[in-house]
Short mmCIF file of C-alpha atoms in Angstrom, two decimals:
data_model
loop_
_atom_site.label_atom_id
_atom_site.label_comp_id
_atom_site.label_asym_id
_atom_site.label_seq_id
_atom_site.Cartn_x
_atom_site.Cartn_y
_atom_site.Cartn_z
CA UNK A 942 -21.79 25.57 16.95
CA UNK A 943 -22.28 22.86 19.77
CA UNK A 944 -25.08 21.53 17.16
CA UNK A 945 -22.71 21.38 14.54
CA UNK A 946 -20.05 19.91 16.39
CA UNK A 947 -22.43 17.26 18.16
CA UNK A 948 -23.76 16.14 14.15
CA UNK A 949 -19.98 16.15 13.12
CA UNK A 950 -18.78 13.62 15.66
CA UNK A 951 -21.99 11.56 15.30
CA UNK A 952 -20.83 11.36 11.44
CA UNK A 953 -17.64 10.19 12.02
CA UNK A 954 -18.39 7.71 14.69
CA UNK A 955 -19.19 3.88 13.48
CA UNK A 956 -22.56 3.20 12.59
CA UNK A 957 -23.29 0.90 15.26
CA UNK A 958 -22.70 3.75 17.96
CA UNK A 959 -24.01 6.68 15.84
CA UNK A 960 -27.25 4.65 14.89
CA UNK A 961 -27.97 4.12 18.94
CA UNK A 962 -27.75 8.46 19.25
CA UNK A 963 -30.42 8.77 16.39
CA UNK A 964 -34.50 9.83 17.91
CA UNK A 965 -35.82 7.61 15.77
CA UNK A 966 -33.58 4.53 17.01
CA UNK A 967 -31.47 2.02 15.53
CA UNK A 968 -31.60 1.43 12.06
CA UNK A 969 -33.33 -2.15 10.96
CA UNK A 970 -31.86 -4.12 8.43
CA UNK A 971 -34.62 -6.08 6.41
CA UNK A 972 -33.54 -10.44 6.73
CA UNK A 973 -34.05 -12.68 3.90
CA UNK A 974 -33.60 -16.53 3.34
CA UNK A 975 -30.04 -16.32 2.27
CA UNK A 976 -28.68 -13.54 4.74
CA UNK A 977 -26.82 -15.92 6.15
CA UNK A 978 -24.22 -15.62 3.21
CA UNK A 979 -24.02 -11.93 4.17
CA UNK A 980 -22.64 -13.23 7.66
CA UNK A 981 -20.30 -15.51 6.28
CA UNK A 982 -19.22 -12.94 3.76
CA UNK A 983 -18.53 -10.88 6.78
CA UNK A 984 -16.33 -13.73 8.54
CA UNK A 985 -14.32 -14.39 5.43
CA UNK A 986 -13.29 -11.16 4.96
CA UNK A 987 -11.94 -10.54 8.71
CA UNK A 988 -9.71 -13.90 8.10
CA UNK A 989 -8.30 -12.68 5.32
CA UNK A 990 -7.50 -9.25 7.09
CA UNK A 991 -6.07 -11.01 10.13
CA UNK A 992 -4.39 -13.12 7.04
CA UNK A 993 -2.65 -9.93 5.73
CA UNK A 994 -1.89 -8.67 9.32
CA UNK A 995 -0.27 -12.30 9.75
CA UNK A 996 1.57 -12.12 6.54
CA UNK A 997 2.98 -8.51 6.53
CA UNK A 998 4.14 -8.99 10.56
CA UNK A 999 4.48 -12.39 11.77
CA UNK A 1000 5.10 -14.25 9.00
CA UNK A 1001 7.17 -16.97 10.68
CA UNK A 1002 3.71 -18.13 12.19
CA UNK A 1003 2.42 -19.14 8.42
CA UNK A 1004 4.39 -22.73 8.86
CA UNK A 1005 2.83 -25.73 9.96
CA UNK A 1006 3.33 -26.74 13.86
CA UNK A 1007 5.02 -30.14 12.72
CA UNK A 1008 6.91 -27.86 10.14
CA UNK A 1009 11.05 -28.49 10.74
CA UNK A 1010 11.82 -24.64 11.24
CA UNK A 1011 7.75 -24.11 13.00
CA UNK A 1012 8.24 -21.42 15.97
CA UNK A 1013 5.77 -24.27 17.69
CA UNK A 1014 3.23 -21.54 18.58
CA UNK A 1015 -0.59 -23.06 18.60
CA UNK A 1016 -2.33 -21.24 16.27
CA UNK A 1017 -0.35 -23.14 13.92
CA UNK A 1018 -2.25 -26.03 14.78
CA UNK A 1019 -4.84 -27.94 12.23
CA UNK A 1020 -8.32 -25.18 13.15
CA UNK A 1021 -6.54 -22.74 15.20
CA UNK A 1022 -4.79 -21.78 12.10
CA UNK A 1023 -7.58 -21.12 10.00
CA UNK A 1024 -8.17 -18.21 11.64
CA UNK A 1025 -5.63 -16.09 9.33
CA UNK A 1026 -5.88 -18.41 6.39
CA UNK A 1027 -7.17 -16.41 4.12
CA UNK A 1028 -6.15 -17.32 1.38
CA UNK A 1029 -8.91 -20.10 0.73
CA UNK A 1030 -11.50 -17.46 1.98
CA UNK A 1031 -10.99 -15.56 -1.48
CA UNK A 1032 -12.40 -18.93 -2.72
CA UNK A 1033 -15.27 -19.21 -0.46
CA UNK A 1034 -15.82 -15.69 -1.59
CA UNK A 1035 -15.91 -15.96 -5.01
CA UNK A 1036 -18.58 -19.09 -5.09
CA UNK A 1037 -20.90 -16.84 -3.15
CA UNK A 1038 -20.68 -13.94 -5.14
CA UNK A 1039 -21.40 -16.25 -8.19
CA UNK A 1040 -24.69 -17.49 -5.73
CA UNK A 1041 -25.47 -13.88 -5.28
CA UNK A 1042 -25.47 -12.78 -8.92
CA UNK A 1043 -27.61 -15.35 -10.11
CA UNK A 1044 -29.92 -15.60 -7.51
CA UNK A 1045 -32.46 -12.87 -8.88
CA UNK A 1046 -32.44 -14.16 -12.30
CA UNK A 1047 -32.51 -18.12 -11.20
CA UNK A 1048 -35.82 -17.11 -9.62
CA UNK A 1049 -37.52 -15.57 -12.08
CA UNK A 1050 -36.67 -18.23 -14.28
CA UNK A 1051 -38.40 -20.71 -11.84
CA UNK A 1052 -41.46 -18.51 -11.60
CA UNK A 1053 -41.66 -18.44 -15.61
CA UNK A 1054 -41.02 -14.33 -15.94
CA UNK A 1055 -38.05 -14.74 -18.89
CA UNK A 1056 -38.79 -10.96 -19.88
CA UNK A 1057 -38.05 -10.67 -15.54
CA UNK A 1058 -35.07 -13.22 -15.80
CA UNK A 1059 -33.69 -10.85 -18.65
CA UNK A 1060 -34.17 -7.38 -17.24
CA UNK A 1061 -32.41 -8.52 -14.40
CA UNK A 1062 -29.56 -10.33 -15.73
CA UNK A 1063 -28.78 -6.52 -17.83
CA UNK A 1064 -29.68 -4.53 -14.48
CA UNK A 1065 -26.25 -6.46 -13.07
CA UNK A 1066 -24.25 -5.89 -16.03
CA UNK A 1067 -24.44 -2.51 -16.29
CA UNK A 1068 -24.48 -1.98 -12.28
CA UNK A 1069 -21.69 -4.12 -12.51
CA UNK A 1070 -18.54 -2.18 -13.41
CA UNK A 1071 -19.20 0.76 -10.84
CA UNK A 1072 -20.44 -1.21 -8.12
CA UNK A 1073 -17.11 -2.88 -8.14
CA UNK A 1074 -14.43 -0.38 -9.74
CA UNK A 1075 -15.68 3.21 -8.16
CA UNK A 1076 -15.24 2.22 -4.47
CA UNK A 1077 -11.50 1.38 -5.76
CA UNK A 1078 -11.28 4.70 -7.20
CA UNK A 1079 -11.84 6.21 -4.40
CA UNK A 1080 -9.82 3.92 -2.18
CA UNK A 1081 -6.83 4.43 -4.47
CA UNK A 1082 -6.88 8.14 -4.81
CA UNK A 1083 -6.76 8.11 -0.81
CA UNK A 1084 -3.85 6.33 -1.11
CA UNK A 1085 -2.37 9.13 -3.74
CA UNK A 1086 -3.40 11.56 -1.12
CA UNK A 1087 -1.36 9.65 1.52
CA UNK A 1088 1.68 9.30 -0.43
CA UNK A 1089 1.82 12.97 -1.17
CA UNK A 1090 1.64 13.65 2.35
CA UNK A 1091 4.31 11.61 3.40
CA UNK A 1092 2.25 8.59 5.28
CA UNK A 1093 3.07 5.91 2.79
CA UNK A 1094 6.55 4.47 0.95
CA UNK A 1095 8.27 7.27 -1.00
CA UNK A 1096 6.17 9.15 -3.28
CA UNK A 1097 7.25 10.52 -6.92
CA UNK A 1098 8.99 13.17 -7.81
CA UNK A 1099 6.00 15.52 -9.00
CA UNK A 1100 1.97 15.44 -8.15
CA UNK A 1101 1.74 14.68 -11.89
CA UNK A 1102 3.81 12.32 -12.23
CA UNK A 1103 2.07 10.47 -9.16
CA UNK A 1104 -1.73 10.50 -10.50
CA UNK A 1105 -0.35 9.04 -14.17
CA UNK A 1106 0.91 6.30 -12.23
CA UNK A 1107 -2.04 6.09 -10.51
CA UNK A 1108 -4.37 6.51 -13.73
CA UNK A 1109 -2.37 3.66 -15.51
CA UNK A 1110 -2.42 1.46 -12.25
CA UNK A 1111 -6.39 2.00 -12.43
CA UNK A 1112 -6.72 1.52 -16.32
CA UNK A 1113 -3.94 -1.50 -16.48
CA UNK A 1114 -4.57 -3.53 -13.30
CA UNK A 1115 -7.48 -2.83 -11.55
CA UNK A 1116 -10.02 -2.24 -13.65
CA UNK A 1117 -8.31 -4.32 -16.05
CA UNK A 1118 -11.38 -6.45 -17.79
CA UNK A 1119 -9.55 -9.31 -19.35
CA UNK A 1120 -8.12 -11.21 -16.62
CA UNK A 1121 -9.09 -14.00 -15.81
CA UNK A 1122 -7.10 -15.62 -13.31
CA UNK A 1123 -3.70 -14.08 -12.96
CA UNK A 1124 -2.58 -12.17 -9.50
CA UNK A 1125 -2.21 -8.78 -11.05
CA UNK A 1126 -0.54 -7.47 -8.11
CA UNK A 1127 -1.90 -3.59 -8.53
CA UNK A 1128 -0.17 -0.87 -7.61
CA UNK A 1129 -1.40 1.67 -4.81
CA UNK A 1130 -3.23 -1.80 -2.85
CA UNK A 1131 -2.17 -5.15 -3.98
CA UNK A 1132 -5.01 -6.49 -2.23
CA UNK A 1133 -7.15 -5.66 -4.89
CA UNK A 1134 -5.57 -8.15 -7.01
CA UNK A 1135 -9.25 -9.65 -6.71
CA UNK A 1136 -11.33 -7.12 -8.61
CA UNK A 1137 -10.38 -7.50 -12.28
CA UNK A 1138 -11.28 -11.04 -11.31
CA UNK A 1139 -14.10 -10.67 -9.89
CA UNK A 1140 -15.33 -8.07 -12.33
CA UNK A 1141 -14.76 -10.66 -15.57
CA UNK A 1142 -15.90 -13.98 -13.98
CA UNK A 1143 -19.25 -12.14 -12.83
CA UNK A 1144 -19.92 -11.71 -16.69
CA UNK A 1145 -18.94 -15.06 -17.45
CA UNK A 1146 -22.00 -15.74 -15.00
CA UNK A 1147 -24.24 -13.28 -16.66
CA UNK A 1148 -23.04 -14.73 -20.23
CA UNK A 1149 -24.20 -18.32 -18.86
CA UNK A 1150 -27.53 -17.09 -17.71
CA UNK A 1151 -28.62 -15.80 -21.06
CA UNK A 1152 -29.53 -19.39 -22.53
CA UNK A 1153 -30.13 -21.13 -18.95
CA UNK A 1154 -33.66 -18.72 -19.40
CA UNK A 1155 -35.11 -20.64 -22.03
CA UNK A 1156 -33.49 -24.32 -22.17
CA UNK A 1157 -35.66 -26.92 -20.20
CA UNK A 1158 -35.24 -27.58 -16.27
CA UNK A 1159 -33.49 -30.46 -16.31
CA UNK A 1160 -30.94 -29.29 -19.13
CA UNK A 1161 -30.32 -26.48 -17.01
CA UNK A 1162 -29.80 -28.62 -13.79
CA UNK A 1163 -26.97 -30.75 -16.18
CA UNK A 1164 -25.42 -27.67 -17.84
CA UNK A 1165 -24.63 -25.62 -14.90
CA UNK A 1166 -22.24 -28.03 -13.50
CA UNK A 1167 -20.96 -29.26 -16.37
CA UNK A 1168 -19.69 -25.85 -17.44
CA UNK A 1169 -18.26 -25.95 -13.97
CA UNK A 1170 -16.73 -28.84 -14.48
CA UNK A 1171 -15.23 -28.01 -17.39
CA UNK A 1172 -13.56 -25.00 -15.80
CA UNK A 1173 -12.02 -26.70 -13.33
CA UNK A 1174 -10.76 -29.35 -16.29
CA UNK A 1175 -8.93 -26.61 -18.07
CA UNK A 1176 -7.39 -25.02 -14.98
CA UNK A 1177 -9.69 -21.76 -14.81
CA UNK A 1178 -10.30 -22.15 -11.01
CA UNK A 1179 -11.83 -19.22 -10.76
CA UNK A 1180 -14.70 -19.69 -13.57
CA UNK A 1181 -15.51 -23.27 -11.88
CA UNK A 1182 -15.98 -21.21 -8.79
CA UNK A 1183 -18.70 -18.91 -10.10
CA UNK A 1184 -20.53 -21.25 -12.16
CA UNK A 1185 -20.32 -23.45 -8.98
CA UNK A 1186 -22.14 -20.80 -7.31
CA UNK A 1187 -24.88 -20.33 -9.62
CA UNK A 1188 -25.41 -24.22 -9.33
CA UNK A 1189 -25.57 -24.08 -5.46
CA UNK A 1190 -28.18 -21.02 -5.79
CA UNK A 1191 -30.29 -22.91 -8.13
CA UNK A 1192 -30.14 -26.58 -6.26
CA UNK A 1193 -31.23 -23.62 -3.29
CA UNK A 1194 -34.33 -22.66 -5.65
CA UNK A 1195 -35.17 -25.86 -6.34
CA UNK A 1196 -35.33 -27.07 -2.80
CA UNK A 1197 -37.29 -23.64 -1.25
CA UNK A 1198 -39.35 -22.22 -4.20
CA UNK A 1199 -42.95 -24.26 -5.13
CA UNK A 1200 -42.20 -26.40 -7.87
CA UNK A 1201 -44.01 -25.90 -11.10
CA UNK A 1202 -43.19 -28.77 -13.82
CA UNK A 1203 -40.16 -30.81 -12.89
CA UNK A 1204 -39.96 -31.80 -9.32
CA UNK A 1205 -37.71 -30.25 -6.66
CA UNK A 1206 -34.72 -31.89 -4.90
CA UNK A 1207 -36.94 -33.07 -2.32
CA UNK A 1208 -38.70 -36.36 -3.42
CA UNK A 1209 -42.92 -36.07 -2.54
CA UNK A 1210 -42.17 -39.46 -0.76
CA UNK A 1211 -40.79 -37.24 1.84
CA UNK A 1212 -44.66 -36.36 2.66
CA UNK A 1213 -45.83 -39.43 3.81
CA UNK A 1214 -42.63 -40.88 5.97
CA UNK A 1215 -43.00 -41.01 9.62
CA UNK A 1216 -41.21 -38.43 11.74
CA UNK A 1217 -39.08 -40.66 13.72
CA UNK A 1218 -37.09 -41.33 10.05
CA UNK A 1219 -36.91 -38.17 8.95
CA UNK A 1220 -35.45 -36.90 12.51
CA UNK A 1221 -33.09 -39.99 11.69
CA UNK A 1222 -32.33 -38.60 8.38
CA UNK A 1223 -31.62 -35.21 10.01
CA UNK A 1224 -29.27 -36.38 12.02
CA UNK A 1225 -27.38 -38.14 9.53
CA UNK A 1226 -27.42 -35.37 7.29
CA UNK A 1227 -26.40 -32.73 9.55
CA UNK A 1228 -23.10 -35.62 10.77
CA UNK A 1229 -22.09 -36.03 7.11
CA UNK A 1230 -21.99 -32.38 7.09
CA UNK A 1231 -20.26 -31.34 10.09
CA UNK A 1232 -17.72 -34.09 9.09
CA UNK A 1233 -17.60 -32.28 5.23
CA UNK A 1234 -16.87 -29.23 7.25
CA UNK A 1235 -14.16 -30.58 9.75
CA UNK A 1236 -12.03 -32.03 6.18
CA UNK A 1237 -12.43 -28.78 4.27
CA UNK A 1238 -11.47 -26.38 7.35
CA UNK A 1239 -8.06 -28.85 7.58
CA UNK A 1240 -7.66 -27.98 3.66
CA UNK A 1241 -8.49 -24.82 4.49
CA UNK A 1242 -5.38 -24.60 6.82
CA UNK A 1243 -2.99 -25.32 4.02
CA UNK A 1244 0.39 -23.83 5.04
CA UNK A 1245 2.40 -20.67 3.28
CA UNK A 1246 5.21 -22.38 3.54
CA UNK A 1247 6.97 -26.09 3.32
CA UNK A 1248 3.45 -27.31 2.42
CA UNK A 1249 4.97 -29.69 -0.45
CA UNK A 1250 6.92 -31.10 2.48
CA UNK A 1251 4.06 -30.96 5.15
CA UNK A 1252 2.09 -34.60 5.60
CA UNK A 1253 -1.34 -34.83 4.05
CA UNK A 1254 -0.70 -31.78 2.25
CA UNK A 1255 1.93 -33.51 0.08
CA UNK A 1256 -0.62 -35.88 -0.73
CA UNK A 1257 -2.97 -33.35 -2.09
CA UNK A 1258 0.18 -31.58 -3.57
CA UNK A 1259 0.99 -34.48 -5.47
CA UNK A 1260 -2.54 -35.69 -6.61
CA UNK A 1261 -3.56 -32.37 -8.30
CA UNK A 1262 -4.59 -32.13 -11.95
CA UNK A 1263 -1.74 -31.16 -14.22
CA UNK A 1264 -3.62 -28.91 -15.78
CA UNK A 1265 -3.96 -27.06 -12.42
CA UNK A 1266 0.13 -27.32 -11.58
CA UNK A 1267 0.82 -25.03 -14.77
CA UNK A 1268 1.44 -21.58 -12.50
CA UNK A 1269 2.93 -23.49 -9.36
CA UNK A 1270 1.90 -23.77 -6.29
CA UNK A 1271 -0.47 -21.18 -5.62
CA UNK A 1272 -2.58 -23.04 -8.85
CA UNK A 1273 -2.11 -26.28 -6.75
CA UNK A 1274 -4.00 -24.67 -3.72
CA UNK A 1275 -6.38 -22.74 -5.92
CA UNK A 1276 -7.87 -26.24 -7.11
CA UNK A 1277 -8.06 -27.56 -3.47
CA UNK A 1278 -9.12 -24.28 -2.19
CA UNK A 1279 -12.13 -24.08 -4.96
CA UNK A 1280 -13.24 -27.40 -3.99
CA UNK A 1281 -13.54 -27.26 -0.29
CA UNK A 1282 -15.17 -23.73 -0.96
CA UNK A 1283 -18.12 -24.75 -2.67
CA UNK A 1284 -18.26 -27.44 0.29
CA UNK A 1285 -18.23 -25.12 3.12
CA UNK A 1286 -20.95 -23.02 1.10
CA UNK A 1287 -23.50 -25.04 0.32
CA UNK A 1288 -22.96 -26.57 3.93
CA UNK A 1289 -23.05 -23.13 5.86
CA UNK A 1290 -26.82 -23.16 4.38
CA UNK A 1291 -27.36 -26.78 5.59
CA UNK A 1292 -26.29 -26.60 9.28
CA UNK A 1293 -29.25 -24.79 11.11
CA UNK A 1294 -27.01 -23.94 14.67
CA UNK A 1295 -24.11 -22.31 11.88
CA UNK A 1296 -26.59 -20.56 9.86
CA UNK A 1297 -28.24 -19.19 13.29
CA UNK A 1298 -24.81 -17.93 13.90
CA UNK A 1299 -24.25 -16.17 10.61
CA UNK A 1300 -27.49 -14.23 10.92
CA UNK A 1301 -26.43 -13.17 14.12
CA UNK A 1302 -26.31 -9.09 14.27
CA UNK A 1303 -22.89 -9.20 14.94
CA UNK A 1304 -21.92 -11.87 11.68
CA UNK A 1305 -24.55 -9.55 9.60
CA UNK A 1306 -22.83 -6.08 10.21
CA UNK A 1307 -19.38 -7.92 9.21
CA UNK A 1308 -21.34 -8.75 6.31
CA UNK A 1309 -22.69 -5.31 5.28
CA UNK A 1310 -18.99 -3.77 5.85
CA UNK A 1311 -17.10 -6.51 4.26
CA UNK A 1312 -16.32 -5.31 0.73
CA UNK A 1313 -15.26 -1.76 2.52
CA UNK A 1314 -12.83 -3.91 5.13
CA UNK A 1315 -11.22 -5.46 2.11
CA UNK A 1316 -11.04 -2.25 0.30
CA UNK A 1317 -9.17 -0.10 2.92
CA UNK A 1318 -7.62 -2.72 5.55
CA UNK A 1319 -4.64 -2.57 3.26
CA UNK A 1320 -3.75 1.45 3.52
CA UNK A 1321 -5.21 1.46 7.05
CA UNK A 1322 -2.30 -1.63 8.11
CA UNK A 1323 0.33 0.89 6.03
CA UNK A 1324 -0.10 3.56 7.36
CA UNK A 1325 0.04 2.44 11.63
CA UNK A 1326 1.76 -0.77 11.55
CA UNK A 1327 5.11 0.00 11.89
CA UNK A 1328 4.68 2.75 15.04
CA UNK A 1329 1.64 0.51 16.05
CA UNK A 1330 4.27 -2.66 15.96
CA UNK A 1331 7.08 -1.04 16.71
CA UNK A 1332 10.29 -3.44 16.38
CA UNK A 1333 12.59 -5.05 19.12
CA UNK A 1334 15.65 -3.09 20.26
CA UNK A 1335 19.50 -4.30 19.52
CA UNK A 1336 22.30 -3.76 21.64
CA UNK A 1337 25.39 -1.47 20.30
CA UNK A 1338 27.81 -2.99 18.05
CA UNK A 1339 31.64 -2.32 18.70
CA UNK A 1340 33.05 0.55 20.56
CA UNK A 1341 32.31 3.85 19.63
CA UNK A 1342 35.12 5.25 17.29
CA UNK A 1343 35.66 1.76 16.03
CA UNK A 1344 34.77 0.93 12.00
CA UNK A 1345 31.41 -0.41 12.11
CA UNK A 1346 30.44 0.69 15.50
CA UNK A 1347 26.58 1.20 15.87
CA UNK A 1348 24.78 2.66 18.47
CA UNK A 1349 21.75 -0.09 18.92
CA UNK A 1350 18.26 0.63 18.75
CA UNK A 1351 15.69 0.94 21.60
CA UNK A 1352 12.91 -1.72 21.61
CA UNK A 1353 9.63 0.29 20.92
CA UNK A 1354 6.03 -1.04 19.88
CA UNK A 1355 4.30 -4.11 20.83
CA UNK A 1356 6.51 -6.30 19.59
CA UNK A 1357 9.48 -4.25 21.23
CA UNK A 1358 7.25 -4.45 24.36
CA UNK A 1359 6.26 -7.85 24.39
CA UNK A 1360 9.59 -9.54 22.66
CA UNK A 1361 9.18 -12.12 19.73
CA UNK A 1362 11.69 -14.64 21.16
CA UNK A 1363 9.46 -17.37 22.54
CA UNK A 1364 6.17 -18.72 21.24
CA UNK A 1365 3.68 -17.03 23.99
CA UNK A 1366 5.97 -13.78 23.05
CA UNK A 1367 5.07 -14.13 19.86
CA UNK A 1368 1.82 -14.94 19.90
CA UNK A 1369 1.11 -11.88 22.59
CA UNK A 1370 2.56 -9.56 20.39
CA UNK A 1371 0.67 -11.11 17.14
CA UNK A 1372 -2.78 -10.71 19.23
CA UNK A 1373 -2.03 -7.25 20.90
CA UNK A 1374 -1.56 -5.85 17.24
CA UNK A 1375 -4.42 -7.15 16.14
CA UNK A 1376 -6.40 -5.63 19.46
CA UNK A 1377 -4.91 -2.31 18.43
CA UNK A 1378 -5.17 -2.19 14.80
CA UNK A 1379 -8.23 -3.79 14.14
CA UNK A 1380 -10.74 -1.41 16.02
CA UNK A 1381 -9.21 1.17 13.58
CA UNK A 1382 -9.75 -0.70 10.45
CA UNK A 1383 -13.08 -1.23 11.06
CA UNK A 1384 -13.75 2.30 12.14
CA UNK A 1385 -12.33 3.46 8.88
CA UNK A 1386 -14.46 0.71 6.85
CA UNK A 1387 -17.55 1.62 8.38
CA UNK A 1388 -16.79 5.19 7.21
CA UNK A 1389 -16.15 4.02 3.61
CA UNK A 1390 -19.16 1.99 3.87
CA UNK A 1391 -21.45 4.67 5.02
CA UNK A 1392 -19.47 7.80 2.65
CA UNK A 1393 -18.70 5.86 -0.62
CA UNK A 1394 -19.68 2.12 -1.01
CA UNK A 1395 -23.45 2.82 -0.13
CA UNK A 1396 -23.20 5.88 -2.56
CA UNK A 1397 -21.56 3.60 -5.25
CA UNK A 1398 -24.41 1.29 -4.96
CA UNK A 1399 -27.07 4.22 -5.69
CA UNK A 1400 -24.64 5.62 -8.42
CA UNK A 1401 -24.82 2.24 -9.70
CA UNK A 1402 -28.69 2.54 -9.70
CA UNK A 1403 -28.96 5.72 -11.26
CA UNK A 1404 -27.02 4.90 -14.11
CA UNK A 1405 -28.91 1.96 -14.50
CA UNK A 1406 -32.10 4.06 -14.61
CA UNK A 1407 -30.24 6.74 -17.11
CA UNK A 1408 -29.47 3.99 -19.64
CA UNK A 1409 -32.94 1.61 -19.40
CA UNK A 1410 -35.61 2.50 -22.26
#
């Protein structure tokens, strides 16, 4: 029994505490060149779950510190804000995921294996649809299961009734194929908005690959970005972003794989300079970059609110591409957001001391739990945010027996604890909730990490295997 128990509460535990308890030691997780995108996949997604915590709780700290009706608190401050603006990390996202996909293929294609390049450009489509739709399956259902419990908003009237719904939210919205842009705001977790997005754009990428196997180096190094640029030119943000990312991952081939035929990005002039200019070089490089970085992180910090009125971001308000205005202002920052993305990617792999960083262990579990923290933060915030936050108390109204006489309410929660009336209130009670809330949200995501994501992926595998001649 004591066995039992002792296995049970080593399952349940995160897997950076249960892995420590196992005789054979810690798990190792295998590095490769471009695990550093794993880290900064793992960053992005915890800004845009402090982003949602923001949005859903404090809200009023989404304005600019210069804004006319700003609370004045300082992480609404240029960098200090970007933090929980998440938003553009959905961007930054998106361009690696279209690095990711065509990664595999790109190389083959470089090593001259076509009948390689092909098998693994139709291993991804048909892992595809339940790498990225089962997890949300599951993560959905849960959220059935929570309703009819009574942990959630008000459920329907009949069990029934309540998994049609959630069949037709599934069917309509999330794993809704055709979409390529639009915010379908899905039932059951509007945070996977994302998915049919994701899921269409990735075989948009896949689609591209097909003839980038056989046309000639240099067409290939033209094409990519042209179709890229063409996205952007007709306002599909999103396709620019993927096709963006297959460009960075093959300028990334070019520069690390031996060149056979045309020559690399490097120029073989490089060989024969002196050190003391190529240190010079370096150093000029890595500025330019760190500058790059320093612009697109101020982008990056583009306000919820008043930004049409905010300085600089007028500018960029007022500068953008018709063709990118069409759906408001959300299309306005999707263009600005898509371009400062591809910036802070290709730099992240650039800047030795920030790629050190994102291959930390730390940055690299983020990075194998991300997809799961995106999945379930949502529910997880749903369910404990309102006794976790609490709310601040009011004072009675009238004298009882008198028409519109009310009690008052006791202050209870954090914020009832720490007050929102000042900025340092505020901003206590923003950072205690996240203290609370976020050790639980990760708990839970390692979970679904460990219980259905990693199962997903060898589902994903296995079908793969039951459908290949």
């Amino acid at each position: 029994m004591g066995l039992r128990l002792g296995r049970l509460s080593t399952a349940l535990l995160p897997s950076f505490i249960s892995d420590r308890w196992d005789p054979l030691g810690p798990k190792k997780y295998k590095m490769h060149p471009t695990s550093y995108l794993d880290g900064l996949r793992g960053i992005v997604c915890l800004i845009v779950y402090f982003c949602h915590y923001t949005e859903e709780n404090h809200y009023h700290l989404s304005r600019y510190y210069w804004s006319e009706n700003s609370v004045g608190a300082f992480i609404q401050l240029p960098y200090f804000r970007l933090i929980f603006s998440g938003r553009p990390m959905v961007h930054i996202f998106f361009i690696m995921s279209g690095f990711a996909l065509s990664l595999r293929p790109l190389r083959h294609i470089h090593e001259g294996d076509n009948d390689k390049a092909y098998s693994a450009v139709a291993s991804s489509i048909i892992r595809r649809p339940v790498r990225l739709f089962g997890p949300c399956v599951v993560s959905t259902f849960c959220v059935v299961v929570l309703l009819q419990m009574g942990l959630l908003w008000q459920p329907m009237a009949t069990v029934s009734q309540q998994v049609y719904s959630w069949l037709w939210v599934l069917g309509n919205q999330i794993c809704w194929p055709w979409e390529w842009e639009h915010d379908m705001m899905p039932g059951y977790d509007i945070h996977l908005w994302t998915i049919p997005i994701e899921f269409c754009h990735s075989m948009l990428v896949f689609l591209v690959l097909i003839p980038m196997v056989v046309v000639k180096p240099l067409v290939r190094l033209i094409g990519i970005p042209c179709i890229a640029i063409y996205c952007q030119w007709s306002g599909n943000w999103a396709g620019f972003e993927f096709i963006a990312g297959m460009f960075l991952a093959e300028i990334y081939l070019r520069k690390n794989l031996p060149q056979t035929g045309m020559l690399g990005l490097q120029s073989v002039s490089e060989k024969g300079v002196s050190e003391s200019p190529q240190v010079t070089r370096k150093v000029l490089r890595t500025t330019f970059l760190t500058i790059g970085l320093l612009v697109c992180f101020y982008v990056d910090g583009w306000p919820n609110l008043d930004r049409d009125m905010t300085p600089f971001f007028k500018s960029l308000h007022d500068m953008t591409p018709s063709k990118s205005t069409v759906e408001g202002y959300q299309a306005i920052e999707k263009f600005w957001f898509s371009l400062s993305g591809l910036f802070v990617v290709w730099a992240c792999g650039e800047i030795e001391w920030i790629k050190s960083i994102l291959e930390h262990s730390i940055s690299q579990y983020m990075g194998r739990v991300s997809f799961s923290v995106y999945i379930v933060h949502g529910p997880v915030m749903n369910v404990i945010q309102r006794q976790v936050l609490g709310r601040l108390g009011e004072g009675p109204v009238g004298e009882p027996g008198e028409v519109g006489y009310s009690p008052g309410v006791e202050p209870s929660g954090i914020n009832g604890f720490f007050g929102l009336y000042t900025p340092t209130q505020m901003m206590m009670s923003w950072l205690a909730g996240l203290i609370v809330m976020g050790p639980v949200v990760f708990a839970v995501a390692d979970l679904f990490w460990r219980y259905v994501d990693i199962p997903m992926i060898n589902l994903a595998r296995r079908v793969e295997k039951a459908c290949i001649r």
